[in-house]
């Protein structure tokens, strides 16, 4: 697409096999954003069905395998009323 990899960030809701594949295929340090949207598995199960398959700890284990540039890993939250 003609875009510099240095200007791209891969964002995921926490699909562990995809994170692991990204870790293996990334050419050099990568930028990665993980949408957690909850501080624990109980709440995350309610707002993110993907958590029922890949809980926060599994996501964190997969993220630790990715070689990131300094300050190029983000954990994202969406705040919902109620």
Coordinates of C-alpha atoms in Angstrom, one line a residue:
X1 CA 0.0 0.0 0.0
X2 CA 3.0 2.3 0.1
X3 CA 2.7 3.0 3.8
X4 CA 5.7 3.0 6.1
X5 CA 5.6 0.3 8.7
X6 CA 6.9 2.9 11.1
X7 CA 3.6 4.8 10.7
X8 CA 1.3 1.8 11.3
X9 CA -0.2 0.4 14.4
X10 CA -1.9 -3.0 14.6
X11 CA -4.9 -2.9 16.8
X12 CA -6.7 -6.0 18.2
X13 CA -9.4 -6.9 20.7
X14 CA -7.1 -9.6 22.0
X15 CA -7.2 -12.5 19.5
X16 CA -4.2 -14.5 20.9
X17 CA -3.3 -16.5 17.8
X18 CA -3.3 -13.3 15.7
X19 CA -1.0 -11.5 18.3
X20 CA 1.3 -14.5 18.3
X21 CA 1.4 -14.6 14.5
X22 CA 2.1 -10.8 14.4
X23 CA 4.9 -11.3 16.9
X24 CA 6.5 -13.9 14.5
X25 CA 6.0 -12.0 11.3
X26 CA 6.8 -8.4 12.4
X27 CA 9.8 -7.1 10.6
X28 CA 11.6 -5.2 13.4
X29 CA 10.0 -3.5 16.3
X30 CA 6.2 -3.2 16.0
X31 CA 3.4 -0.9 17.1
X32 CA 0.6 -2.7 18.8
X33 CA -2.7 -1.6 20.4
X34 CA -4.8 -3.9 22.6
X35 CA -8.4 -3.0 23.3
X36 CA -8.9 -4.3 26.9
X37 CA -12.0 -2.1 27.7
X38 CA -12.1 -3.5 31.3
X39 CA -9.8 -3.9 34.3
X40 CA -10.6 -7.6 34.9
X41 CA -12.0 -10.7 33.2
X42 CA -15.4 -10.5 34.9
X43 CA -16.2 -7.1 33.4
X44 CA -14.5 -7.8 30.1
X45 CA -16.6 -10.9 29.6
X46 CA -19.6 -8.7 29.7
X47 CA -18.4 -6.0 27.2
X48 CA -16.1 -8.0 25.0
X49 CA -17.2 -11.6 24.1
X50 CA -13.7 -12.4 22.8
X51 CA -12.6 -12.5 26.4
X52 CA -14.5 -15.7 26.9
X53 CA -12.1 -17.4 24.6
X54 CA -8.9 -15.4 25.4
X55 CA -8.8 -14.0 28.9
X56 CA -6.7 -11.0 29.8
X57 CA -3.8 -13.1 31.1
X58 CA -3.6 -15.0 27.8
X59 CA -3.6 -11.7 25.9
X60 CA -0.9 -10.3 28.1
X61 CA 1.3 -13.5 27.7
X62 CA 0.9 -13.1 23.9
X63 CA 1.8 -9.4 24.0
X64 CA 5.0 -10.1 25.9
X65 CA 6.2 -12.1 22.8
X66 CA 6.0 -9.0 20.6
X67 CA 9.1 -7.0 20.2
X68 CA 7.9 -3.4 20.6
X69 CA 9.7 -0.1 20.1
X70 CA 9.9 1.9 23.3
X71 CA 6.5 3.5 23.9
X72 CA 4.8 1.7 21.0
X73 CA 2.4 -0.5 22.9
X74 CA -1.0 0.8 23.9
X75 CA -3.7 -0.6 26.0
X76 CA -7.0 1.0 25.2
X77 CA -10.2 1.4 27.2
X78 CA -13.6 2.7 26.3
X79 CA -15.6 4.1 29.2
X80 CA -19.3 3.2 29.1
X81 CA -22.0 4.7 31.2
X82 CA -23.3 2.4 34.0

